[in-house]
PDB file of N, CA and C in Angstrom:
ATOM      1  N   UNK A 260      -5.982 -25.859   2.592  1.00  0.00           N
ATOM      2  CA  UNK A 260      -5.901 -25.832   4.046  1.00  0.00           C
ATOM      3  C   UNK A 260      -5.774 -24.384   4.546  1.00  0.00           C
ATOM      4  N   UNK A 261      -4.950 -23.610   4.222  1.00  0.00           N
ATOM      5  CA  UNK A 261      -4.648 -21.870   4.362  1.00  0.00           C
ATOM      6  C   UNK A 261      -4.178 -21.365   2.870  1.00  0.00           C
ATOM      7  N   UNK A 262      -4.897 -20.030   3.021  1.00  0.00           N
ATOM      8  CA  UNK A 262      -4.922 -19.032   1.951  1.00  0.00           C
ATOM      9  C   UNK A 262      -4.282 -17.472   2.961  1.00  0.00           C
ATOM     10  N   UNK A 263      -3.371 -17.532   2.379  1.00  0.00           N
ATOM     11  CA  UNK A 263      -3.164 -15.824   2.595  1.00  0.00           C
ATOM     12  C   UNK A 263      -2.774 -15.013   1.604  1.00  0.00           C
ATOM     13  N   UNK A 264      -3.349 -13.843   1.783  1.00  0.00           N
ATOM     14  CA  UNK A 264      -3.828 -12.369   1.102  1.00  0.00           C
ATOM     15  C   UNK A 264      -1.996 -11.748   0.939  1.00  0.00           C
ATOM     16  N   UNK A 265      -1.905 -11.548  -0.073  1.00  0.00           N
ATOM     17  CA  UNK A 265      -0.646 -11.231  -1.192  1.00  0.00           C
ATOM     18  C   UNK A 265      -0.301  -9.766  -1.268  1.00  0.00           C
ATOM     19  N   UNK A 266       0.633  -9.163  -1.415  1.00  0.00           N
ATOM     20  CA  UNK A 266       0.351  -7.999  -2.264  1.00  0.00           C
ATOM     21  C   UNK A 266       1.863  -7.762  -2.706  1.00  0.00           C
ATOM     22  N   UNK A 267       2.100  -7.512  -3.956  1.00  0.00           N
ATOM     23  CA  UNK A 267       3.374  -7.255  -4.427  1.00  0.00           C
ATOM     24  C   UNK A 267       4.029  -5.839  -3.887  1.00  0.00           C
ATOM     25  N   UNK A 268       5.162  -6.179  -3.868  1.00  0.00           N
ATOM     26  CA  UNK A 268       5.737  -4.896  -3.272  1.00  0.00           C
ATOM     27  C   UNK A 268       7.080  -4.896  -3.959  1.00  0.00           C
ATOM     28  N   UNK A 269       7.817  -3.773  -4.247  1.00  0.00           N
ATOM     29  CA  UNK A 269       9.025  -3.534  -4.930  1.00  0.00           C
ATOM     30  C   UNK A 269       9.943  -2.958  -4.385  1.00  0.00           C
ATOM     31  N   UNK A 270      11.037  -3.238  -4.308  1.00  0.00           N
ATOM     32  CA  UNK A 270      11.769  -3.140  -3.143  1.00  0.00           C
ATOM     33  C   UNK A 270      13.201  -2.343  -4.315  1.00  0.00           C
ATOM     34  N   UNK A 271      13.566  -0.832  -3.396  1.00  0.00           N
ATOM     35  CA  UNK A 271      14.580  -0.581  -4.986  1.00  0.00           C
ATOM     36  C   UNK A 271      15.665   0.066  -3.877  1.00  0.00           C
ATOM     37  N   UNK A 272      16.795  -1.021  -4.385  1.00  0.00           N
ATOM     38  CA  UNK A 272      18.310  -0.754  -3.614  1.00  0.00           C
ATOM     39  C   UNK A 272      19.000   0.300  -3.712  1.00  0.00           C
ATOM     40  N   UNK A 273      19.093   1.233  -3.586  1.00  0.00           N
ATOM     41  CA  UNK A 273      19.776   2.967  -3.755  1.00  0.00           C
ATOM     42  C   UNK A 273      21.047   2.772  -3.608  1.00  0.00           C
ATOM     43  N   UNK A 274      21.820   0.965  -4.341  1.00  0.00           N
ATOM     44  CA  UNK A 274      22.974   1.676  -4.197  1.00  0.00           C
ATOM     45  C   UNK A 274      23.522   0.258  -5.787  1.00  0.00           C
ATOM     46  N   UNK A 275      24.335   0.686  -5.939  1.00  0.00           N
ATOM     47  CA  UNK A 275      25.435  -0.458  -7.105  1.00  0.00           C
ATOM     48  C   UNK A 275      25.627  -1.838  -6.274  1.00  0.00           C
ATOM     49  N   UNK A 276      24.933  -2.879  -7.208  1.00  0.00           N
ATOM     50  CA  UNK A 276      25.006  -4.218  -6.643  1.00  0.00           C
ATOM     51  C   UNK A 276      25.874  -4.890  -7.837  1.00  0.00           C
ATOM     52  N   UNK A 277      27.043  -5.404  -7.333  1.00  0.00           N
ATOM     53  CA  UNK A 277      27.478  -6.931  -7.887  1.00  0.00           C
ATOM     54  C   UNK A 277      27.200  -7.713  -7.720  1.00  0.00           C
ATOM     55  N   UNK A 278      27.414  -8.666  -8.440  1.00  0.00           N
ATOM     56  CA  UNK A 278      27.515 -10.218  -8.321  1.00  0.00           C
ATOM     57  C   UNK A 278      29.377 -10.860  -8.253  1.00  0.00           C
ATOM     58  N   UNK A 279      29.951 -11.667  -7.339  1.00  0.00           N
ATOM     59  CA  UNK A 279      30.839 -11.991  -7.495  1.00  0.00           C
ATOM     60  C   UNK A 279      31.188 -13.567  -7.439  1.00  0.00           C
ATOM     61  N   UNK A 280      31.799 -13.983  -8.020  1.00  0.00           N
ATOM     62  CA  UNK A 280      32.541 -15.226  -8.552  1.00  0.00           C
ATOM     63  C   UNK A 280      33.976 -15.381  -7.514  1.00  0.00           C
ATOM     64  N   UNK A 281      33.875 -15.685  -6.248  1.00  0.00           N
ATOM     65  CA  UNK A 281      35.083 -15.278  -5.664  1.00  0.00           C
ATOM     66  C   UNK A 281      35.491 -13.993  -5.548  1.00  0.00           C
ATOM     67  N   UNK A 282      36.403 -13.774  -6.327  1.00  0.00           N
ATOM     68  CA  UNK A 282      36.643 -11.916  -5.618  1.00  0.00           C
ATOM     69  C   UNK A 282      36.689 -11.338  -7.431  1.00  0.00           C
ATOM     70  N   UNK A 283      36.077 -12.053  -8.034  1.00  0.00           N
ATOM     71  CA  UNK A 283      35.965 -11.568  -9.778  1.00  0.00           C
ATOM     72  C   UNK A 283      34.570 -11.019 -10.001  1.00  0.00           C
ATOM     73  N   UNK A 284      34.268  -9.751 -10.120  1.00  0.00           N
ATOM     74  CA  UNK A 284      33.008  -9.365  -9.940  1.00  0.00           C
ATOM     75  C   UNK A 284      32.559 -10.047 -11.899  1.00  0.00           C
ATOM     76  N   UNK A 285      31.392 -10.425 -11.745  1.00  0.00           N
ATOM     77  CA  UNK A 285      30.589 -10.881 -12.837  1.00  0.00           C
ATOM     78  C   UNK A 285      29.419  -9.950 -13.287  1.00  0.00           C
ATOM     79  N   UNK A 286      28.893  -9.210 -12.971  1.00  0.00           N
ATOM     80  CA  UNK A 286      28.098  -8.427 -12.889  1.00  0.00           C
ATOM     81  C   UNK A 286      27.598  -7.342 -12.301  1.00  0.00           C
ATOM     82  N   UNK A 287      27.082  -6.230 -12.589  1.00  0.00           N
ATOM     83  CA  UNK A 287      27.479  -5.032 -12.118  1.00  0.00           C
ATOM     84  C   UNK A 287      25.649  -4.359 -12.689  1.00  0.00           C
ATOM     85  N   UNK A 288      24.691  -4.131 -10.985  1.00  0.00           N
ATOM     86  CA  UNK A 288      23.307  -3.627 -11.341  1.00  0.00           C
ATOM     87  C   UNK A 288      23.218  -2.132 -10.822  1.00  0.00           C
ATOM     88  N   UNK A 289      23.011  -1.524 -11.219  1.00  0.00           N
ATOM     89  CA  UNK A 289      22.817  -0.034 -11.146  1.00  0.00           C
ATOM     90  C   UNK A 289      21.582   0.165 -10.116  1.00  0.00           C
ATOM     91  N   UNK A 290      21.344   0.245  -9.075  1.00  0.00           N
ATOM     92  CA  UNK A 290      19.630   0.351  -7.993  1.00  0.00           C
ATOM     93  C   UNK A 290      18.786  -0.238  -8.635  1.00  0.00           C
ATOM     94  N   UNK A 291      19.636  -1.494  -8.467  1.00  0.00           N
ATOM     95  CA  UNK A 291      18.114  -2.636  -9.024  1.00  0.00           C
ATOM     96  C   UNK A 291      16.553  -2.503  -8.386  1.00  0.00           C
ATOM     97  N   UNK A 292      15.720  -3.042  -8.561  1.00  0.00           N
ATOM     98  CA  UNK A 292      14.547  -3.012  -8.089  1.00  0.00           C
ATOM     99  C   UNK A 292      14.107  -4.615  -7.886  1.00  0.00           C
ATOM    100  N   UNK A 293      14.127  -4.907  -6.317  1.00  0.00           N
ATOM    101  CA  UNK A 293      13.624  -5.806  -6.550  1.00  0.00           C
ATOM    102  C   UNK A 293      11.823  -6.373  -6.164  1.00  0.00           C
ATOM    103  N   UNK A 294      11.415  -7.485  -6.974  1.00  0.00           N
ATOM    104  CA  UNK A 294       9.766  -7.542  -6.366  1.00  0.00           C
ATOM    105  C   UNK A 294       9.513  -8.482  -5.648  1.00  0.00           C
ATOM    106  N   UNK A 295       8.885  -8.621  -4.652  1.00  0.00           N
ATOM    107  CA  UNK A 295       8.305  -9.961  -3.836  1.00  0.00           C
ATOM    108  C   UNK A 295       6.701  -9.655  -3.499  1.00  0.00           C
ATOM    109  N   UNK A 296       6.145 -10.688  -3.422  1.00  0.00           N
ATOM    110  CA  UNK A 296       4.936 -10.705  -3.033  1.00  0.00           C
ATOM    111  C   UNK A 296       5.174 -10.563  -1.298  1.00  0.00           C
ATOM    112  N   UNK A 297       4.404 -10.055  -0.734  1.00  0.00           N
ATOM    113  CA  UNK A 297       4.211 -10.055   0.587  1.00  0.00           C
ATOM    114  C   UNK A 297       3.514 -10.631   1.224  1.00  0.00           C
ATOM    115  N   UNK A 298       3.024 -10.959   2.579  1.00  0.00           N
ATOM    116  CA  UNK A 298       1.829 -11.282   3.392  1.00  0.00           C
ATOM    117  C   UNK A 298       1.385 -10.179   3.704  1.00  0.00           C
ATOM    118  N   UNK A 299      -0.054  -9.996   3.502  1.00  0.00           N
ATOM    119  CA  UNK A 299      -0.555  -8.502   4.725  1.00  0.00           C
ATOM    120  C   UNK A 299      -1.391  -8.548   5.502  1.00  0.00           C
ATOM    121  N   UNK A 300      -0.936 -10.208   5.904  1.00  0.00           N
ATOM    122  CA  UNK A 300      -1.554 -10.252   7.304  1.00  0.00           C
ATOM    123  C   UNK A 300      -2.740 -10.899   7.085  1.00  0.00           C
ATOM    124  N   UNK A 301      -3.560 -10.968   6.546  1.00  0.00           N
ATOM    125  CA  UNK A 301      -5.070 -11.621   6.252  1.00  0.00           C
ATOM    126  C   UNK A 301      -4.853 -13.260   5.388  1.00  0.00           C
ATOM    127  N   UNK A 302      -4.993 -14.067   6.702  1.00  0.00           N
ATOM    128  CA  UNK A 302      -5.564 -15.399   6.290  1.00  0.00           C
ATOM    129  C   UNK A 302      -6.495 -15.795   6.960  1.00  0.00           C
ATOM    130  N   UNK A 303      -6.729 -17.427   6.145  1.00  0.00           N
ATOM    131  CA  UNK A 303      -7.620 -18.335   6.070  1.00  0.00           C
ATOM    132  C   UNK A 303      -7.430 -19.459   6.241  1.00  0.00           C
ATOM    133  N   UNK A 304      -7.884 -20.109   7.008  1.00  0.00           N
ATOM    134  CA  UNK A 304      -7.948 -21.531   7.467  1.00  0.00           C
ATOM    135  C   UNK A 304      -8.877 -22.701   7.370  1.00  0.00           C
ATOM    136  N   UNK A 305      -8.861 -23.380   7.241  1.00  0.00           N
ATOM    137  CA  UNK A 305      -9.729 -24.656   7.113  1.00  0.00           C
ATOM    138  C   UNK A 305      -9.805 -24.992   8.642  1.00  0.00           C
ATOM    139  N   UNK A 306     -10.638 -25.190   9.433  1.00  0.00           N
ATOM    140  CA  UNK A 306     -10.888 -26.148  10.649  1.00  0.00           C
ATOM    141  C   UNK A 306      -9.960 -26.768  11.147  1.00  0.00           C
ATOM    142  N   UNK A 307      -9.775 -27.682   9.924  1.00  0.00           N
ATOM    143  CA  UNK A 307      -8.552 -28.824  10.158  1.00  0.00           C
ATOM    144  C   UNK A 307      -7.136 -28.250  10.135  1.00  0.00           C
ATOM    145  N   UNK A 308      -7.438 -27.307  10.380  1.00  0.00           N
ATOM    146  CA  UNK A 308      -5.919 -26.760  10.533  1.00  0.00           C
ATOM    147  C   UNK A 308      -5.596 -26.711  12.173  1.00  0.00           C
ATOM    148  N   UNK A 309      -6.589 -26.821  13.065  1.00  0.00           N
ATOM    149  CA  UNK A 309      -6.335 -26.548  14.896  1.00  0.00           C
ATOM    150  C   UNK A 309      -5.586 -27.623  14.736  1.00  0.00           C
ATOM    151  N   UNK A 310      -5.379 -29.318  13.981  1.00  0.00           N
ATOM    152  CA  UNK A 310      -4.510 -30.162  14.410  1.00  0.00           C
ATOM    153  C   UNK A 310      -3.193 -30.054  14.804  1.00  0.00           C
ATOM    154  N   UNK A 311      -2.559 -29.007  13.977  1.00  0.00           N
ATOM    155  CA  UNK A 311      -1.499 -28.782  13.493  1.00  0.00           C
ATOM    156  C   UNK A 311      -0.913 -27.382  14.985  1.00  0.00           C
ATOM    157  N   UNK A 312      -1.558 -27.075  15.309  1.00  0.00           N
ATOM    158  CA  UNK A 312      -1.778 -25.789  16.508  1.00  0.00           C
ATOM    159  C   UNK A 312      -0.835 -26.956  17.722  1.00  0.00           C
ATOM    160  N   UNK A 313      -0.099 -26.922  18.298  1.00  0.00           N
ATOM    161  CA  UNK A 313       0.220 -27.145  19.610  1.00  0.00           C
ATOM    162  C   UNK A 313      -0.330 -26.259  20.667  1.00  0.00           C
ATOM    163  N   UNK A 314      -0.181 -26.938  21.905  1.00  0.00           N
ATOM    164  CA  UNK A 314      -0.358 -26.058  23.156  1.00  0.00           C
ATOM    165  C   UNK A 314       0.338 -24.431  23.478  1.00  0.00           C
ATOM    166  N   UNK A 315      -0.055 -23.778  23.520  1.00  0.00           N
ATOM    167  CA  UNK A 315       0.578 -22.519  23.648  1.00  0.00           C
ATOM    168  C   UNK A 315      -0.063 -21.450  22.399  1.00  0.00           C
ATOM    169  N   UNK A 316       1.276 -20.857  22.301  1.00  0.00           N
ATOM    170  CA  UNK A 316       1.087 -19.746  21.566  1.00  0.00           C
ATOM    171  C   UNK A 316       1.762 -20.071  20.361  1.00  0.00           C
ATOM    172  N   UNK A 317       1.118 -19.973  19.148  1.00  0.00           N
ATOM    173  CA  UNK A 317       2.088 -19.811  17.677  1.00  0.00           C
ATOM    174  C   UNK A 317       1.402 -18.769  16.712  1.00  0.00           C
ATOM    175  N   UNK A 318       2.093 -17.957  16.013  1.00  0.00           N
ATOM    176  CA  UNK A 318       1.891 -17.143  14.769  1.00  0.00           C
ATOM    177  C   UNK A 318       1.512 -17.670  13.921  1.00  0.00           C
ATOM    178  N   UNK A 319       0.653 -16.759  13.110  1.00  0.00           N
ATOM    179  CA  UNK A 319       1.033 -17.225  11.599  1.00  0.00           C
ATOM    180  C   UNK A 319       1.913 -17.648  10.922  1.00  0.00           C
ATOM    181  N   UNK A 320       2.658 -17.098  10.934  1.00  0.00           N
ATOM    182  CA  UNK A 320       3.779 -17.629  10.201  1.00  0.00           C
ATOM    183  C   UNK A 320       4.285 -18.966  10.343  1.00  0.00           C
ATOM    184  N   UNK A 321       5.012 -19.302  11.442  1.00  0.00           N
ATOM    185  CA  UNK A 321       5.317 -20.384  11.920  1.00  0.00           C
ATOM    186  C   UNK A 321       3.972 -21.841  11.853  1.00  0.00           C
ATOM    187  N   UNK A 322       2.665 -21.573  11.897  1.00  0.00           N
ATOM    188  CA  UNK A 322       1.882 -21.905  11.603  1.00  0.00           C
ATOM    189  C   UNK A 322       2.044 -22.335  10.255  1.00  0.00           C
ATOM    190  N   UNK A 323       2.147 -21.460   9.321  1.00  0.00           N
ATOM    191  CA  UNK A 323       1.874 -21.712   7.511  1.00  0.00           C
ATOM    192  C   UNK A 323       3.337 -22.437   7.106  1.00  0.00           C
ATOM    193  N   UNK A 324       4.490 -22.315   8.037  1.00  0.00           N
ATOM    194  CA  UNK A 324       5.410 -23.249   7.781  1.00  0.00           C
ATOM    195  C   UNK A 324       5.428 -24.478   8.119  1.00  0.00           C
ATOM    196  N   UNK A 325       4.467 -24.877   9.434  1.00  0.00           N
ATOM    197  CA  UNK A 325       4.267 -26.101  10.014  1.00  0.00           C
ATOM    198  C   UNK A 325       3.716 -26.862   8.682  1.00  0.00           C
ATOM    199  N   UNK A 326       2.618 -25.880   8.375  1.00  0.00           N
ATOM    200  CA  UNK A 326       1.551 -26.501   7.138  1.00  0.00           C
ATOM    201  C   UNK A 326       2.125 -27.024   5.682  1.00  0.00           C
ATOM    202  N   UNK A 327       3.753 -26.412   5.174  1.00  0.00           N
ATOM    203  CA  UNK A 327       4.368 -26.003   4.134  1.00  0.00           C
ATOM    204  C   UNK A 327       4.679 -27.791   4.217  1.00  0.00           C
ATOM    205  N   UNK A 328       5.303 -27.986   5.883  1.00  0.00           N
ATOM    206  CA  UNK A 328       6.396 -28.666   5.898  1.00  0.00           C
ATOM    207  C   UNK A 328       5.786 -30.402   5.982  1.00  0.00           C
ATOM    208  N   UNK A 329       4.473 -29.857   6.334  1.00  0.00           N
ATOM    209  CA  UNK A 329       3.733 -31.296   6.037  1.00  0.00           C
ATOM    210  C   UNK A 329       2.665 -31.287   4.448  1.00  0.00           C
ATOM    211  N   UNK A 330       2.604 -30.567   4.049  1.00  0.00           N
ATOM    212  CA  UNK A 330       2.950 -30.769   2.814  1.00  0.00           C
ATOM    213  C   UNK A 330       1.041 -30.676   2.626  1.00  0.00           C
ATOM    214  N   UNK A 331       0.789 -29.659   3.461  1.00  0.00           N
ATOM    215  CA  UNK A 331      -0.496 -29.141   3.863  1.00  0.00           C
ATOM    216  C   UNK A 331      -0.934 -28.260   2.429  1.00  0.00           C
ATOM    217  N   UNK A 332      -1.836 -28.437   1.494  1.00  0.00           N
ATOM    218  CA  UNK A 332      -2.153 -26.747   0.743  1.00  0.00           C
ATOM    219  C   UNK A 332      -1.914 -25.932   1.509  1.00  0.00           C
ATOM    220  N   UNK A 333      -1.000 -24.683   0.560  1.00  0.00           N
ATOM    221  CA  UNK A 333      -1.314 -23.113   1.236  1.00  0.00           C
ATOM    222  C   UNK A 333      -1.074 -22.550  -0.057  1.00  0.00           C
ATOM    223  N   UNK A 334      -2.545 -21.553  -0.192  1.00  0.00           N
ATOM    224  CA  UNK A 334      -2.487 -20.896  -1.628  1.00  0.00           C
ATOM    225  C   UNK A 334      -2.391 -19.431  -1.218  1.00  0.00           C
ATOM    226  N   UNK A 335      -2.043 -18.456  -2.236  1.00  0.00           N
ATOM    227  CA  UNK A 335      -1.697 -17.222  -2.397  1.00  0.00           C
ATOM    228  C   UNK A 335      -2.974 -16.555  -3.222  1.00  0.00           C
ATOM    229  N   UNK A 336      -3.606 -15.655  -2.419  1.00  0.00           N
ATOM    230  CA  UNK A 336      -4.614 -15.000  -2.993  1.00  0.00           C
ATOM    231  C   UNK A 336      -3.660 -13.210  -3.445  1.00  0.00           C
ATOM    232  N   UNK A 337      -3.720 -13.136  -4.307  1.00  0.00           N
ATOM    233  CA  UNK A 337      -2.947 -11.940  -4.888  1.00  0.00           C
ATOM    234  C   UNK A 337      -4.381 -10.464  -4.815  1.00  0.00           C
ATOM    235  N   UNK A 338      -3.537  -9.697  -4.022  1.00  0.00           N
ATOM    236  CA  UNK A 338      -4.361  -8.188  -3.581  1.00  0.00           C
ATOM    237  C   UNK A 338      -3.655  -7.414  -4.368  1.00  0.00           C
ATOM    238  N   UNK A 339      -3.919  -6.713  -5.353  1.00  0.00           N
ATOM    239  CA  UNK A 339      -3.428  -5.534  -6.262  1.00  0.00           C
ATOM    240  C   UNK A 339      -3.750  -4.292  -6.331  1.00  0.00           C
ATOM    241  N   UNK A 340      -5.262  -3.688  -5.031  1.00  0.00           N
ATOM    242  CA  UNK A 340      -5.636  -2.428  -5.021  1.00  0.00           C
ATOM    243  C   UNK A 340      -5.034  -1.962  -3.998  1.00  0.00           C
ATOM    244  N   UNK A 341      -5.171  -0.823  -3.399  1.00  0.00           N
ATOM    245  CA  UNK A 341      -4.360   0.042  -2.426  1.00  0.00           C
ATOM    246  C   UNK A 341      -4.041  -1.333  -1.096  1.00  0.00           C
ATOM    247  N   UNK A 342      -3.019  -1.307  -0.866  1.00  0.00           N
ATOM    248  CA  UNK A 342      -2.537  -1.539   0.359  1.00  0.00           C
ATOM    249  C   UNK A 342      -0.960  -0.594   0.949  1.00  0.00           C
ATOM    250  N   UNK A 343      -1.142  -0.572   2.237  1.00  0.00           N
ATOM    251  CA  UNK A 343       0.060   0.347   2.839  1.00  0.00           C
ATOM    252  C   UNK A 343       0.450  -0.389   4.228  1.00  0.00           C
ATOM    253  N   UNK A 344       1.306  -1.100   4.649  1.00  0.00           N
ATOM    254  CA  UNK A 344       1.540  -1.679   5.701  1.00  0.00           C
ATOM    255  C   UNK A 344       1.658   0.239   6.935  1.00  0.00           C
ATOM    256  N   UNK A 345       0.968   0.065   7.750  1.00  0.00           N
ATOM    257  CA  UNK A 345       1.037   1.046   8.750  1.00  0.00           C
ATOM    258  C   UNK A 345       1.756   1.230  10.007  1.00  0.00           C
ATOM    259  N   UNK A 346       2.918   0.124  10.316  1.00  0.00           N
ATOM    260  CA  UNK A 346       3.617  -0.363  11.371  1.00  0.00           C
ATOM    261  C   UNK A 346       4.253   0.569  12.082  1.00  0.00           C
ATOM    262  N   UNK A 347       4.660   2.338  10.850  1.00  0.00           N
ATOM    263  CA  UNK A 347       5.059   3.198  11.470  1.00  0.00           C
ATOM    264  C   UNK A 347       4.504   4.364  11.228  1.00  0.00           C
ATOM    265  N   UNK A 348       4.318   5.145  12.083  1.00  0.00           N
ATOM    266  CA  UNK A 348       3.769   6.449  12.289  1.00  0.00           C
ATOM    267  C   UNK A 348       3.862   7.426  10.854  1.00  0.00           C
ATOM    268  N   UNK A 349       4.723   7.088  10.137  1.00  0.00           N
ATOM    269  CA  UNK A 349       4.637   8.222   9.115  1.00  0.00           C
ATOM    270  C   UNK A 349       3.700   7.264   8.210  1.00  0.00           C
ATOM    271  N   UNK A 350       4.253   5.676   7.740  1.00  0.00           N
ATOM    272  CA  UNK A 350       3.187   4.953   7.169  1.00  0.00           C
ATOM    273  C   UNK A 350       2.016   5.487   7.671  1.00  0.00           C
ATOM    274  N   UNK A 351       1.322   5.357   9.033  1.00  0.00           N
ATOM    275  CA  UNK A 351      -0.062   5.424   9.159  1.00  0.00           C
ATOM    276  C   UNK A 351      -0.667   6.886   8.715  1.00  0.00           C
ATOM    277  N   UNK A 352       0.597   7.797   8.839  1.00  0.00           N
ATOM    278  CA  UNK A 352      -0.140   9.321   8.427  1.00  0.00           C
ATOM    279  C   UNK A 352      -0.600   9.341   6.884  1.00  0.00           C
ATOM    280  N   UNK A 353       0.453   8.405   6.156  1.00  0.00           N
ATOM    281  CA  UNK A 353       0.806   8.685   4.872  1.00  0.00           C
ATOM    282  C   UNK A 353      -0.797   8.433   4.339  1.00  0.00           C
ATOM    283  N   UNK A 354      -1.061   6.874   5.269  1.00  0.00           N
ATOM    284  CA  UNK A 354      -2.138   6.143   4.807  1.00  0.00           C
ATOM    285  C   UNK A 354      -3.993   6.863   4.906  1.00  0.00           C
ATOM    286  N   UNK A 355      -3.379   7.287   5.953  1.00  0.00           N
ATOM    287  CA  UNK A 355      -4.805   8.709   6.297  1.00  0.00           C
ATOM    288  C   UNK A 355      -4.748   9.540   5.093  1.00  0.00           C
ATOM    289  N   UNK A 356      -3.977  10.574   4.477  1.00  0.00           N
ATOM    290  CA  UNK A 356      -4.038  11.340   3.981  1.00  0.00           C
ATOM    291  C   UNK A 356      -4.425  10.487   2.463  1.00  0.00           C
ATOM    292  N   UNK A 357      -3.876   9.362   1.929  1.00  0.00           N
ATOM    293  CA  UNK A 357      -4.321   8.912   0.730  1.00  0.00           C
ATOM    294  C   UNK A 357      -5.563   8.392   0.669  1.00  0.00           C
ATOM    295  N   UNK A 358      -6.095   7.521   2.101  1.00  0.00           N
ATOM    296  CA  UNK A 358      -7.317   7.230   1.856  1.00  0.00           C
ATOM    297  C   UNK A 358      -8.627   9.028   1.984  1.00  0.00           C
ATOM    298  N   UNK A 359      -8.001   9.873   2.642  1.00  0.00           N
ATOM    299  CA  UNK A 359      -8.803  10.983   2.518  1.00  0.00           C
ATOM    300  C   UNK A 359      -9.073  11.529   1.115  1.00  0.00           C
ATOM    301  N   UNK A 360      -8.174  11.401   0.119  1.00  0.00           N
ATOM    302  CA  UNK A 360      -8.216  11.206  -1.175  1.00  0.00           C
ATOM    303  C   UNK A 360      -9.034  10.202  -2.004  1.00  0.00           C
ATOM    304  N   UNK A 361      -8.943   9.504  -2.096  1.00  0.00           N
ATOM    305  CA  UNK A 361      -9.350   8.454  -2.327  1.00  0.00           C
ATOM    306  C   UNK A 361     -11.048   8.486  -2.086  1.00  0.00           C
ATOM    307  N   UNK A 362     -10.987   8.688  -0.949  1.00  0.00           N
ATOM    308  CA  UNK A 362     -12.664   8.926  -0.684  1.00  0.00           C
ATOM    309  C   UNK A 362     -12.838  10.515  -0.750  1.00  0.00           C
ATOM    310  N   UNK A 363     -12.691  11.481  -1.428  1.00  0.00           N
ATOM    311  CA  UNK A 363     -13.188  12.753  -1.849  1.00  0.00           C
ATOM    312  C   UNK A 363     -13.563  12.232  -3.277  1.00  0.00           C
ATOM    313  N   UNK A 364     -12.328  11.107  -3.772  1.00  0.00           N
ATOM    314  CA  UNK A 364     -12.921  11.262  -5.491  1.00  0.00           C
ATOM    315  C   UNK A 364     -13.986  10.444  -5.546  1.00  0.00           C
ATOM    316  N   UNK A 365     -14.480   9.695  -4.711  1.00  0.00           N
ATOM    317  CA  UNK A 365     -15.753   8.599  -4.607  1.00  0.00           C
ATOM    318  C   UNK A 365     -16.664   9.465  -4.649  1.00  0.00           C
ATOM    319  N   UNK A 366     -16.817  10.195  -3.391  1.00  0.00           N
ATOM    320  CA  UNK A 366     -17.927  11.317  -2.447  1.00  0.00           C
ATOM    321  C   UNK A 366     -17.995  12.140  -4.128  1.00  0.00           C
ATOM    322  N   UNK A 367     -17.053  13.037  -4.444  1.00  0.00           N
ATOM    323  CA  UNK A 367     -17.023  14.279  -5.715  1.00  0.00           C
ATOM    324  C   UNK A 367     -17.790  13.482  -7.079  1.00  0.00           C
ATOM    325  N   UNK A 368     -17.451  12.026  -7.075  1.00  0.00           N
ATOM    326  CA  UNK A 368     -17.751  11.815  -8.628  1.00  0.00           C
ATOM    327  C   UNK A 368     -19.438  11.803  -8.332  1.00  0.00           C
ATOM    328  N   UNK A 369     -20.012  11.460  -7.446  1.00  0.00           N
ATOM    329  CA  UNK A 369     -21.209  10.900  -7.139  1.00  0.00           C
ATOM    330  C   UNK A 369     -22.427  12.059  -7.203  1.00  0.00           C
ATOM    331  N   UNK A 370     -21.783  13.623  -7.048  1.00  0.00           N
ATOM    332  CA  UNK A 370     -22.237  14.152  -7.026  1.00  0.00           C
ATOM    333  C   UNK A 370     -23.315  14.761  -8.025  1.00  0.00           C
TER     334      UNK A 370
END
């Protein structure tokens, strides 16, 4: 019914994480790292998905939970080459300057 576009991302805590048992710490992680797959925004729908749409306005998101909760397919297409969410200004600079890279070594090898 919906497919959305994946991309793993690693998420690393810069600080000492426990685990506690009441007030008895059990475990003790040094800037763990943690991973989740993400959304980046790019899905897919089947037709038969407008049923599920009410009047108004709804997101994605809330959308792919409507779909979860009726027990609708929703598959995970996994993206593993460059992605950079750009939401903030240094992201989007960051993302200019790597894809300017990126396409010199295309343009240079070809030569």
């Amino acid at each position: 019914m919906a497919t959305i576009t994946l991309h793993k991302k690693d998420i690393l805590i810069n600080f000492g994480v426990v685990k506690l048992d009441g007030v008895d710490i059990t475990d003790y992680i040094e800037k763990p790292t943690h991973s989740y797959f993400v959304s980046i925004g790019v899905y897919v729908f089947k037709p038969e998905v407008l049923k599920y749409i009410p009047d108004g306005r709804l997101d994605f998101p809330d959308l792919i939970k409507i779909l979860i909760k009726n027990r609708e397919k929703v598959g995970g297409y996994i993206f593993d080459d460059y992605w950079l969410d750009i939401g903030i200004p240094e992201d989007y600079m960051k993302a200019n300057k790597d894809l300017e890279k990126i396409y010199d070594k295309q343009f240079l090898s070809q030569e």
